[in-house]
Amino acid sequence: QVQLVESGGGLVQAGGSLRLSCTGSGITFSANALAWYRQPPGKLRELVALISSGSSTNYADSVKGRFTISRDNAKNTFYLQMNSLEPEDTAVYFCSARAGLRWYWGQGTQVTVSS
């Protein structure tokens, strides 16, 4: 059974930083694409960052230069380092991992950025 667990969310002031973590069980992260999504209040879920099995990365334009996705295959964990946070980054953040043709999801972690 695949399970993804996020951690690291919280309340931070604008300009601050947070690091989200996603740890997996029942799935080997090193062989798969991994991603972070977010869902702001009242809006649709959107892709924030993606890292391929070969560690190439892609980012939403709104977070380029501020967020960094990375992976630690030895820990079966991947991360989203978020710097220079803005109130517009307030959302529930979800990690996601692909295995075969299916994407699996974590339960989400709240990030709130105060102005």
PDB file of N, CA, C and O in Angstrom, residues 27-66:
ATOM      1  N   ILE A  27       6.471   2.688  -1.989  1.00  0.00           N
ATOM      2  CA  ILE A  27       6.843   3.247  -3.284  1.00  0.00           C
ATOM      3  C   ILE A  27       8.292   3.691  -3.198  1.00  0.00           C
ATOM      4  O   ILE A  27       8.726   4.192  -2.156  1.00  0.00           O
ATOM      5  N   THR A  28       9.029   3.500  -4.297  1.00  0.00           N
ATOM      6  CA  THR A  28      10.433   3.896  -4.334  1.00  0.00           C
ATOM      7  C   THR A  28      10.550   5.207  -5.093  1.00  0.00           C
ATOM      8  O   THR A  28      10.367   5.245  -6.311  1.00  0.00           O
ATOM      9  N   PHE A  29      10.851   6.277  -4.391  1.00  0.00           N
ATOM     10  CA  PHE A  29      10.879   7.594  -5.008  1.00  0.00           C
ATOM     11  C   PHE A  29      11.946   7.708  -6.090  1.00  0.00           C
ATOM     12  O   PHE A  29      11.770   8.428  -7.067  1.00  0.00           O
ATOM     13  N   SER A  30      13.066   7.011  -5.927  1.00  0.00           N
ATOM     14  CA  SER A  30      14.177   7.211  -6.856  1.00  0.00           C
ATOM     15  C   SER A  30      13.799   6.860  -8.286  1.00  0.00           C
ATOM     16  O   SER A  30      14.393   7.371  -9.235  1.00  0.00           O
ATOM     17  N   ALA A  31      12.824   5.993  -8.465  1.00  0.00           N
ATOM     18  CA  ALA A  31      12.468   5.523  -9.804  1.00  0.00           C
ATOM     19  C   ALA A  31      11.320   6.300 -10.427  1.00  0.00           C
ATOM     20  O   ALA A  31      10.880   5.962 -11.533  1.00  0.00           O
ATOM     21  N   ASN A  32      10.843   7.324  -9.748  1.00  0.00           N
ATOM     22  CA  ASN A  32       9.604   7.951 -10.180  1.00  0.00           C
ATOM     23  C   ASN A  32       9.663   9.472 -10.180  1.00  0.00           C
ATOM     24  O   ASN A  32      10.463  10.074  -9.478  1.00  0.00           O
ATOM     25  N   ALA A  33       8.755  10.056 -10.971  1.00  0.00           N
ATOM     26  CA  ALA A  33       8.574  11.503 -10.926  1.00  0.00           C
ATOM     27  C   ALA A  33       7.831  11.868  -9.652  1.00  0.00           C
ATOM     28  O   ALA A  33       6.959  11.133  -9.185  1.00  0.00           O
ATOM     29  N   LEU A  34       8.187  13.020  -9.121  1.00  0.00           N
ATOM     30  CA  LEU A  34       7.614  13.511  -7.866  1.00  0.00           C
ATOM     31  C   LEU A  34       7.177  14.954  -8.059  1.00  0.00           C
ATOM     32  O   LEU A  34       7.801  15.689  -8.844  1.00  0.00           O
ATOM     33  N   ALA A  35       6.170  15.367  -7.337  1.00  0.00           N
ATOM     34  CA  ALA A  35       5.658  16.723  -7.551  1.00  0.00           C
ATOM     35  C   ALA A  35       5.046  17.287  -6.284  1.00  0.00           C
ATOM     36  O   ALA A  35       4.623  16.544  -5.387  1.00  0.00           O
ATOM     37  N   TRP A  36       5.009  18.597  -6.250  1.00  0.00           N
ATOM     38  CA  TRP A  36       4.272  19.337  -5.229  1.00  0.00           C
ATOM     39  C   TRP A  36       3.172  20.126  -5.935  1.00  0.00           C
ATOM     40  O   TRP A  36       3.431  20.795  -6.941  1.00  0.00           O
ATOM     41  N   TYR A  37       1.991  20.042  -5.384  1.00  0.00           N
ATOM     42  CA  TYR A  37       0.848  20.826  -5.835  1.00  0.00           C
ATOM     43  C   TYR A  37       0.370  21.682  -4.661  1.00  0.00           C
ATOM     44  O   TYR A  37       0.717  21.419  -3.507  1.00  0.00           O
ATOM     45  N   ARG A  38      -0.450  22.667  -4.975  1.00  0.00           N
ATOM     46  CA  ARG A  38      -1.081  23.446  -3.912  1.00  0.00           C
ATOM     47  C   ARG A  38      -2.499  23.830  -4.321  1.00  0.00           C
ATOM     48  O   ARG A  38      -2.798  23.921  -5.504  1.00  0.00           O
ATOM     49  N   GLN A  39      -3.320  24.046  -3.322  1.00  0.00           N
ATOM     50  CA  GLN A  39      -4.690  24.468  -3.556  1.00  0.00           C
ATOM     51  C   GLN A  39      -4.989  25.662  -2.657  1.00  0.00           C
ATOM     52  O   GLN A  39      -5.226  25.492  -1.456  1.00  0.00           O
ATOM     53  N   PRO A  40      -4.965  26.860  -3.237  1.00  0.00           N
ATOM     54  CA  PRO A  40      -5.310  28.055  -2.455  1.00  0.00           C
ATOM     55  C   PRO A  40      -6.799  28.042  -2.102  1.00  0.00           C
ATOM     56  O   PRO A  40      -7.594  27.359  -2.763  1.00  0.00           O
ATOM     57  N   PRO A  41      -7.186  28.794  -1.099  1.00  0.00           N
ATOM     58  CA  PRO A  41      -8.602  28.830  -0.704  1.00  0.00           C
ATOM     59  C   PRO A  41      -9.496  29.227  -1.868  1.00  0.00           C
ATOM     60  O   PRO A  41      -9.265  30.246  -2.521  1.00  0.00           O
ATOM     61  N   GLY A  42     -10.515  28.430  -2.137  1.00  0.00           N
ATOM     62  CA  GLY A  42     -11.477  28.742  -3.171  1.00  0.00           C
ATOM     63  C   GLY A  42     -10.982  28.570  -4.593  1.00  0.00           C
ATOM     64  O   GLY A  42     -11.664  28.972  -5.541  1.00  0.00           O
ATOM     65  N   LYS A  43      -9.805  27.980  -4.756  1.00  0.00           N
ATOM     66  CA  LYS A  43      -9.246  27.827  -6.103  1.00  0.00           C
ATOM     67  C   LYS A  43      -8.942  26.368  -6.402  1.00  0.00           C
ATOM     68  O   LYS A  43      -8.984  25.513  -5.524  1.00  0.00           O
ATOM     69  N   LEU A  44      -8.610  26.107  -7.656  1.00  0.00           N
ATOM     70  CA  LEU A  44      -8.282  24.752  -8.075  1.00  0.00           C
ATOM     71  C   LEU A  44      -6.857  24.382  -7.660  1.00  0.00           C
ATOM     72  O   LEU A  44      -6.002  25.252  -7.458  1.00  0.00           O
ATOM     73  N   ARG A  45      -6.619  23.098  -7.564  1.00  0.00           N
ATOM     74  CA  ARG A  45      -5.271  22.625  -7.278  1.00  0.00           C
ATOM     75  C   ARG A  45      -4.368  22.922  -8.474  1.00  0.00           C
ATOM     76  O   ARG A  45      -4.767  22.745  -9.622  1.00  0.00           O
ATOM     77  N   GLU A  46      -3.135  23.351  -8.197  1.00  0.00           N
ATOM     78  CA  GLU A  46      -2.200  23.710  -9.252  1.00  0.00           C
ATOM     79  C   GLU A  46      -0.829  23.103  -8.982  1.00  0.00           C
ATOM     80  O   GLU A  46      -0.421  22.919  -7.837  1.00  0.00           O
ATOM     81  N   LEU A  47      -0.129  22.816 -10.074  1.00  0.00           N
ATOM     82  CA  LEU A  47       1.222  22.278  -9.971  1.00  0.00           C
ATOM     83  C   LEU A  47       2.177  23.385  -9.546  1.00  0.00           C
ATOM     84  O   LEU A  47       2.177  24.472 -10.114  1.00  0.00           O
ATOM     85  N   VAL A  48       2.996  23.072  -8.555  1.00  0.00           N
ATOM     86  CA  VAL A  48       4.004  24.018  -8.076  1.00  0.00           C
ATOM     87  C   VAL A  48       5.381  23.656  -8.620  1.00  0.00           C
ATOM     88  O   VAL A  48       6.093  24.505  -9.154  1.00  0.00           O
ATOM     89  N   ALA A  49       5.763  22.392  -8.477  1.00  0.00           N
ATOM     90  CA  ALA A  49       7.092  21.973  -8.892  1.00  0.00           C
ATOM     91  C   ALA A  49       7.088  20.482  -9.148  1.00  0.00           C
ATOM     92  O   ALA A  49       6.331  19.739  -8.519  1.00  0.00           O
ATOM     93  N   LEU A  50       7.941  20.074 -10.071  1.00  0.00           N
ATOM     94  CA  LEU A  50       8.048  18.662 -10.415  1.00  0.00           C
ATOM     95  C   LEU A  50       9.519  18.303 -10.593  1.00  0.00           C
ATOM     96  O   LEU A  50      10.301  19.118 -11.108  1.00  0.00           O
ATOM     97  N   ILE A  51       9.878  17.101 -10.168  1.00  0.00           N
ATOM     98  CA  ILE A  51      11.226  16.603 -10.374  1.00  0.00           C
ATOM     99  C   ILE A  51      11.115  15.212 -10.974  1.00  0.00           C
ATOM    100  O   ILE A  51      10.376  14.362 -10.473  1.00  0.00           O
ATOM    101  N   SER A  52      11.834  14.993 -12.050  1.00  0.00           N
ATOM    102  CA  SER A  52      11.762  13.704 -12.734  1.00  0.00           C
ATOM    103  C   SER A  52      12.643  12.684 -12.034  1.00  0.00           C
ATOM    104  O   SER A  52      13.425  13.009 -11.140  1.00  0.00           O
ATOM    105  N   SER A  53      12.549  11.445 -12.480  1.00  0.00           N
ATOM    106  CA  SER A  53      13.406  10.403 -11.925  1.00  0.00           C
ATOM    107  C   SER A  53      14.877  10.706 -12.207  1.00  0.00           C
ATOM    108  O   SER A  53      15.753  10.297 -11.451  1.00  0.00           O
ATOM    109  N   GLY A  54      15.139  11.482 -13.253  1.00  0.00           N
ATOM    110  CA  GLY A  54      16.502  11.896 -13.567  1.00  0.00           C
ATOM    111  C   GLY A  54      16.899  13.203 -12.933  1.00  0.00           C
ATOM    112  O   GLY A  54      17.966  13.758 -13.227  1.00  0.00           O
ATOM    113  N   SER A  55      16.014  13.731 -12.067  1.00  0.00           N
ATOM    114  CA  SER A  55      16.242  14.953 -11.283  1.00  0.00           C
ATOM    115  C   SER A  55      16.188  16.244 -12.086  1.00  0.00           C
ATOM    116  O   SER A  55      16.666  17.280 -11.606  1.00  0.00           O
ATOM    117  N   SER A  56      15.618  16.216 -13.274  1.00  0.00           N
ATOM    118  CA  SER A  56      15.319  17.492 -13.935  1.00  0.00           C
ATOM    119  C   SER A  56      14.085  18.086 -13.275  1.00  0.00           C
ATOM    120  O   SER A  56      13.224  17.348 -12.789  1.00  0.00           O
ATOM    121  N   THR A  57      14.020  19.399 -13.252  1.00  0.00           N
ATOM    122  CA  THR A  57      12.960  20.073 -12.501  1.00  0.00           C
ATOM    123  C   THR A  57      12.177  21.048 -13.356  1.00  0.00           C
ATOM    124  O   THR A  57      12.688  21.585 -14.350  1.00  0.00           O
ATOM    125  N   ASN A  58      10.942  21.266 -12.966  1.00  0.00           N
ATOM    126  CA  ASN A  58      10.087  22.272 -13.585  1.00  0.00           C
ATOM    127  C   ASN A  58       9.307  22.980 -12.486  1.00  0.00           C
ATOM    128  O   ASN A  58       8.928  22.352 -11.490  1.00  0.00           O
ATOM    129  N   TYR A  59       9.066  24.272 -12.684  1.00  0.00           N
ATOM    130  CA  TYR A  59       8.393  25.073 -11.679  1.00  0.00           C
ATOM    131  C   TYR A  59       7.286  25.920 -12.306  1.00  0.00           C
ATOM    132  O   TYR A  59       7.398  26.353 -13.467  1.00  0.00           O
ATOM    133  N   ALA A  60       6.274  26.183 -11.520  1.00  0.00           N
ATOM    134  CA  ALA A  60       5.283  27.180 -11.923  1.00  0.00           C
ATOM    135  C   ALA A  60       5.967  28.538 -11.987  1.00  0.00           C
ATOM    136  O   ALA A  60       6.865  28.834 -11.194  1.00  0.00           O
ATOM    137  N   ASP A  61       5.532  29.362 -12.928  1.00  0.00           N
ATOM    138  CA  ASP A  61       6.157  30.674 -13.083  1.00  0.00           C
ATOM    139  C   ASP A  61       6.092  31.482 -11.791  1.00  0.00           C
ATOM    140  O   ASP A  61       7.015  32.246 -11.479  1.00  0.00           O
ATOM    141  N   SER A  62       5.028  31.303 -11.040  1.00  0.00           N
ATOM    142  CA  SER A  62       4.826  32.105  -9.832  1.00  0.00           C
ATOM    143  C   SER A  62       5.824  31.793  -8.719  1.00  0.00           C
ATOM    144  O   SER A  62       5.958  32.587  -7.777  1.00  0.00           O
ATOM    145  N   VAL A  63       6.513  30.663  -8.809  1.00  0.00           N
ATOM    146  CA  VAL A  63       7.443  30.283  -7.733  1.00  0.00           C
ATOM    147  C   VAL A  63       8.885  30.182  -8.205  1.00  0.00           C
ATOM    148  O   VAL A  63       9.784  29.931  -7.388  1.00  0.00           O
ATOM    149  N   LYS A  64       9.120  30.368  -9.490  1.00  0.00           N
ATOM    150  CA  LYS A  64      10.495  30.258 -10.007  1.00  0.00           C
ATOM    151  C   LYS A  64      11.412  31.241  -9.290  1.00  0.00           C
ATOM    152  O   LYS A  64      11.063  32.408  -9.107  1.00  0.00           O
ATOM    153  N   GLY A  65      12.579  30.735  -8.900  1.00  0.00           N
ATOM    154  CA  GLY A  65      13.541  31.572  -8.199  1.00  0.00           C
ATOM    155  C   GLY A  65      13.307  31.652  -6.704  1.00  0.00           C
ATOM    156  O   GLY A  65      14.163  32.164  -5.971  1.00  0.00           O
ATOM    157  N   ARG A  66      12.170  31.172  -6.238  1.00  0.00           N
ATOM    158  CA  ARG A  66      11.866  31.217  -4.796  1.00  0.00           C
ATOM    159  C   ARG A  66      11.761  29.825  -4.185  1.00  0.00           C
ATOM    160  O   ARG A  66      12.123  29.621  -3.032  1.00  0.00           O
TER     161      ARG A  66
END
